[in-house]
XYZ file of N, CA and C in Angstrom:
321
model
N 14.907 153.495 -119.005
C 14.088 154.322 -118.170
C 13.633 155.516 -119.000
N 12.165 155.821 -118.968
C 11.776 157.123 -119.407
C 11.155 157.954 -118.507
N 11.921 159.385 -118.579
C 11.340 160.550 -118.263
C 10.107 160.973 -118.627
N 8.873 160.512 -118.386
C 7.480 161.066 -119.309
C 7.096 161.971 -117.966
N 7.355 162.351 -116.986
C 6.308 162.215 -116.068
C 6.232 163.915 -115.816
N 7.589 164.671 -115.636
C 7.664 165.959 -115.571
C 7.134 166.898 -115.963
N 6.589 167.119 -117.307
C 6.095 168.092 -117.984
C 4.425 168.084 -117.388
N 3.787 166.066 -117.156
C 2.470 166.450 -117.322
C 2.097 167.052 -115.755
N 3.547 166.478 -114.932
C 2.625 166.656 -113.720
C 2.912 168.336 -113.191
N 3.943 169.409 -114.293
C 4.117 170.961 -114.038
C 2.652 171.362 -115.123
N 2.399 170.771 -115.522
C 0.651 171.108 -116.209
C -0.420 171.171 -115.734
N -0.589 169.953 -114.837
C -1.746 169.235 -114.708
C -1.772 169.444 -112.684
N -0.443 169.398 -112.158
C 0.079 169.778 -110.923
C -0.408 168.579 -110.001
N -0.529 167.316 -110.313
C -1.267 166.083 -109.859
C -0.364 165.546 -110.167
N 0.095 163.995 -108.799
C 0.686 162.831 -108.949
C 0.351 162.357 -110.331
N 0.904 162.040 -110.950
C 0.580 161.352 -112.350
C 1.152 159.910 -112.519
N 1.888 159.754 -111.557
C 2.986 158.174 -111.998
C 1.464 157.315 -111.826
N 1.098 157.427 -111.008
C 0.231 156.440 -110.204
C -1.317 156.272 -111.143
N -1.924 157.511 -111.938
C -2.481 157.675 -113.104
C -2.121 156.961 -114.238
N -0.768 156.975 -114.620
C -0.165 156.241 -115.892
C -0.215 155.025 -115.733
N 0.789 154.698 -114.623
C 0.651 153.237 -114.101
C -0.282 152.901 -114.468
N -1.383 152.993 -113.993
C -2.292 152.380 -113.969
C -3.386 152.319 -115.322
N -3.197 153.472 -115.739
C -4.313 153.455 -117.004
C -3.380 152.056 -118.102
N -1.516 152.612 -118.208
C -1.120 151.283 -118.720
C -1.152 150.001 -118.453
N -1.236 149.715 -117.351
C -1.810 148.520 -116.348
C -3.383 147.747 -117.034
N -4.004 148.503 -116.999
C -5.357 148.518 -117.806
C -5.757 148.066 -119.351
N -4.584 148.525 -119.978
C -4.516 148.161 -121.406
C -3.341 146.841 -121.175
N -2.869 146.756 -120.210
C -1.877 145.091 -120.366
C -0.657 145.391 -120.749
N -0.214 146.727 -120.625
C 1.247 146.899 -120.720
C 1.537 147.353 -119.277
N 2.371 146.412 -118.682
C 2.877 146.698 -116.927
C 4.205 147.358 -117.533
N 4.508 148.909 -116.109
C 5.656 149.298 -116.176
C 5.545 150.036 -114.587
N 6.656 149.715 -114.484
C 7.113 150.052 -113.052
C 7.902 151.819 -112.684
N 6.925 152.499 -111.744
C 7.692 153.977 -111.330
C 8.733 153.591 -110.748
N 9.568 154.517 -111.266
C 11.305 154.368 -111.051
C 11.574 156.041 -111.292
N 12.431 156.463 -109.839
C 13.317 157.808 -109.824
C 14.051 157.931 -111.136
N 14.246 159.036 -111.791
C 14.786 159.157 -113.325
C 16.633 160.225 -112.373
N 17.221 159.297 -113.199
C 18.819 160.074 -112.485
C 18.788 161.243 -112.808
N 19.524 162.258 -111.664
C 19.745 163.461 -112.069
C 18.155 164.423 -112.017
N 17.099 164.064 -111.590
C 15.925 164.251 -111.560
C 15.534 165.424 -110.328
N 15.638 166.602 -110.024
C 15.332 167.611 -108.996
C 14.814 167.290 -107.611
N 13.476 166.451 -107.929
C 12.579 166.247 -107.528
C 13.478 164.982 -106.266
N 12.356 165.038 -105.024
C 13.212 163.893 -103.932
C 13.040 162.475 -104.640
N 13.677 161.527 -104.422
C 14.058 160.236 -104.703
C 12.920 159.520 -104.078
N 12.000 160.250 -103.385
C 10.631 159.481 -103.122
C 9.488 159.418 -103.519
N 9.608 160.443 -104.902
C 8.759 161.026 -105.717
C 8.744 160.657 -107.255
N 8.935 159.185 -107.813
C 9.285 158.650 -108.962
C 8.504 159.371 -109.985
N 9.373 159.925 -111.009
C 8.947 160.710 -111.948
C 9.281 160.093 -113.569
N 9.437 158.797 -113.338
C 9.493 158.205 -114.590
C 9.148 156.947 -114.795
N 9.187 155.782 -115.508
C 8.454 154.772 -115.588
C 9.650 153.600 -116.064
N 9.743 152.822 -115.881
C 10.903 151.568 -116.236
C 10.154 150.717 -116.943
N 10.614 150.534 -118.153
C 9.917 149.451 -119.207
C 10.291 147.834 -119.048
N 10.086 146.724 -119.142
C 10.617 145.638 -118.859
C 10.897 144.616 -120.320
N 11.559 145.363 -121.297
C 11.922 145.121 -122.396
C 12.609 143.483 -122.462
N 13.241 143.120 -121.311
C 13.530 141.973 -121.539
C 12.415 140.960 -121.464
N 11.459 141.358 -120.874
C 10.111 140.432 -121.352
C 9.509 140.461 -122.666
N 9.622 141.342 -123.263
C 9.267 141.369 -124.858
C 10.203 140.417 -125.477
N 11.327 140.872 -125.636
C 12.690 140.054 -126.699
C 12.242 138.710 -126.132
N 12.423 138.237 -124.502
C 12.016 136.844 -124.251
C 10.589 135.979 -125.068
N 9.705 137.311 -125.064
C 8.541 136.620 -126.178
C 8.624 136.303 -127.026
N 10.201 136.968 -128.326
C 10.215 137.106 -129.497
C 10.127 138.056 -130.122
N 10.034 139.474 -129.745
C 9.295 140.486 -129.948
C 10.547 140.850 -130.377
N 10.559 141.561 -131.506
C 11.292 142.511 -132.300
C 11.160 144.028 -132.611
N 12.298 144.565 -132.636
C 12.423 146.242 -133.138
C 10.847 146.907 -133.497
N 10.313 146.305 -134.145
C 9.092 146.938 -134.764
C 8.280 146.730 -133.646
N 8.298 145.547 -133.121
C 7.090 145.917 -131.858
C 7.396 146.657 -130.813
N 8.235 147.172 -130.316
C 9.209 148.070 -129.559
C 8.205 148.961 -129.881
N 8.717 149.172 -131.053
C 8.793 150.692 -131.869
C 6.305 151.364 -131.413
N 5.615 149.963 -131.961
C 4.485 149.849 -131.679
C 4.318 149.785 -129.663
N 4.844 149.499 -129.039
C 4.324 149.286 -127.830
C 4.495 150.841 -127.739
N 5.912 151.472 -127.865
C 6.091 152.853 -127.548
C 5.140 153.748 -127.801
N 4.574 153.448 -129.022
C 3.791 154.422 -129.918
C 2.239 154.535 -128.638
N 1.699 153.468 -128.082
C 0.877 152.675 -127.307
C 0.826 153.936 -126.026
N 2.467 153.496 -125.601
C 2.407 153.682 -124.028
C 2.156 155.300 -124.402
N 3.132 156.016 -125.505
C 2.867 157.360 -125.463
C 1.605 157.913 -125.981
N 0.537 157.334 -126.681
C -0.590 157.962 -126.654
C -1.652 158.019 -125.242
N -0.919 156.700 -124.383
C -1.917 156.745 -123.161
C -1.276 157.788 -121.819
N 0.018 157.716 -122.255
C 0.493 158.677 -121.560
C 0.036 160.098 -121.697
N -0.162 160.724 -122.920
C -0.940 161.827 -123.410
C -2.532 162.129 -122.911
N -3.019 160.817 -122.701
C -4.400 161.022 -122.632
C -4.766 159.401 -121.591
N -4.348 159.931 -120.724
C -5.035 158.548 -119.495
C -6.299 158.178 -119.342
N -6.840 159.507 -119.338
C -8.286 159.563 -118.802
C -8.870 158.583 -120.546
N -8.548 158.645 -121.717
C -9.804 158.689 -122.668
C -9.811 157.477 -122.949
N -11.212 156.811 -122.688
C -11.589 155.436 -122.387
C -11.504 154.942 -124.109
N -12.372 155.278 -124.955
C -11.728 154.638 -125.969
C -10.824 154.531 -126.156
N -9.347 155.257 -126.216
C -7.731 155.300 -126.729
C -7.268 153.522 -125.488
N -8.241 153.938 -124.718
C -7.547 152.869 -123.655
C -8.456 151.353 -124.237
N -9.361 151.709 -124.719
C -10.372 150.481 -125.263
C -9.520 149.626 -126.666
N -9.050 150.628 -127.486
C -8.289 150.545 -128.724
C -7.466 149.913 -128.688
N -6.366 150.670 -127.373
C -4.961 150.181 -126.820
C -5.303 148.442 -126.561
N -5.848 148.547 -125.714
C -6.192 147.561 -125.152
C -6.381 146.085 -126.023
N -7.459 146.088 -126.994
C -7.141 145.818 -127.827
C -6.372 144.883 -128.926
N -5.610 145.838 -129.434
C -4.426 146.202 -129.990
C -3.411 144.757 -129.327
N -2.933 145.258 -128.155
C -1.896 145.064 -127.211
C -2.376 143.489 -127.177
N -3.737 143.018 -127.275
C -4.161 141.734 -126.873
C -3.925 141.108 -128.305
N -4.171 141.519 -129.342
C -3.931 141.327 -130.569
C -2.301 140.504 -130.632
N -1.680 141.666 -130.245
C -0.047 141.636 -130.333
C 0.535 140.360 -129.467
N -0.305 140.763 -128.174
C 0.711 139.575 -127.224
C 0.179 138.026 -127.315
N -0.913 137.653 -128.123
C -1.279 136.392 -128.815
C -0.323 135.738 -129.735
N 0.138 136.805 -130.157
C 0.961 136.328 -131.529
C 2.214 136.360 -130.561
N 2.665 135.922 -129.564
C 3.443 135.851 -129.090
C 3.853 135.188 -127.330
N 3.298 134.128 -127.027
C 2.558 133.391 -126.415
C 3.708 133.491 -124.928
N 3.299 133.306 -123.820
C 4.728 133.798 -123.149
C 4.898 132.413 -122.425
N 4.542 131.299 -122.857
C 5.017 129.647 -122.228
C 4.892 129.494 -124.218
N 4.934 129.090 -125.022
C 4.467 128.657 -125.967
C 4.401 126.649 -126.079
N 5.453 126.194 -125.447
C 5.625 125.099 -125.004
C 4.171 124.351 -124.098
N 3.436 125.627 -123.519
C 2.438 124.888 -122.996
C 0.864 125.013 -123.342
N 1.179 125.242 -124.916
C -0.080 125.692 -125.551
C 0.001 124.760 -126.204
């Protein structure tokens, strides 16, 4: 589970889960809002994002692509709104998850 969500939304003062979600949604990396423990804020107000890492390793996906999806989610997290970074991402991410087929048996 990551905490991203706190800082932008005492900045920006806007729901943001539902922004991220979705701009990552957009580029083809799904992650699910999830309450972060120990978090101030009410338990109805998810302020962090749950990665689904066991779908990567199930692809094959190794340390280094980890390391690249992260790099991904945190530049769109930085900048939701900017349509190229999301065009790039996007991309990118389609690049990556080719080389890694998620039936490969039925290709």
């Amino acid at each position: 589970m990551v905490d991203v969500i706190h800082q932008y939304r005492v900045r920006y003062c806007v729901e943001v889960e539902d922004v991220v979600e979705h701009a990552l949604d957009e580029v083809g990396i799904t992650v699910n809002k999830n309450t972060v423990p120990g978090d101030p804020q009410s338990p109805f107000v998810t302020s962090g994002i749950r990665i689904g890492t066991p779908a990567m390793t199930t692809r094959g996906m190794k340390e280094v692509h980890m390391v690249q999806i992260a790099n991904w989610i945190s530049d769109i997290i930085l900048s939701p709104d900017d349509e190229s970074l999301r065009s790039r991402v996007s991309k990118e991410v389609k690049e990556l998850t080719v080389q890694f087929p998620l039936y490969p048996e039925l290709g």
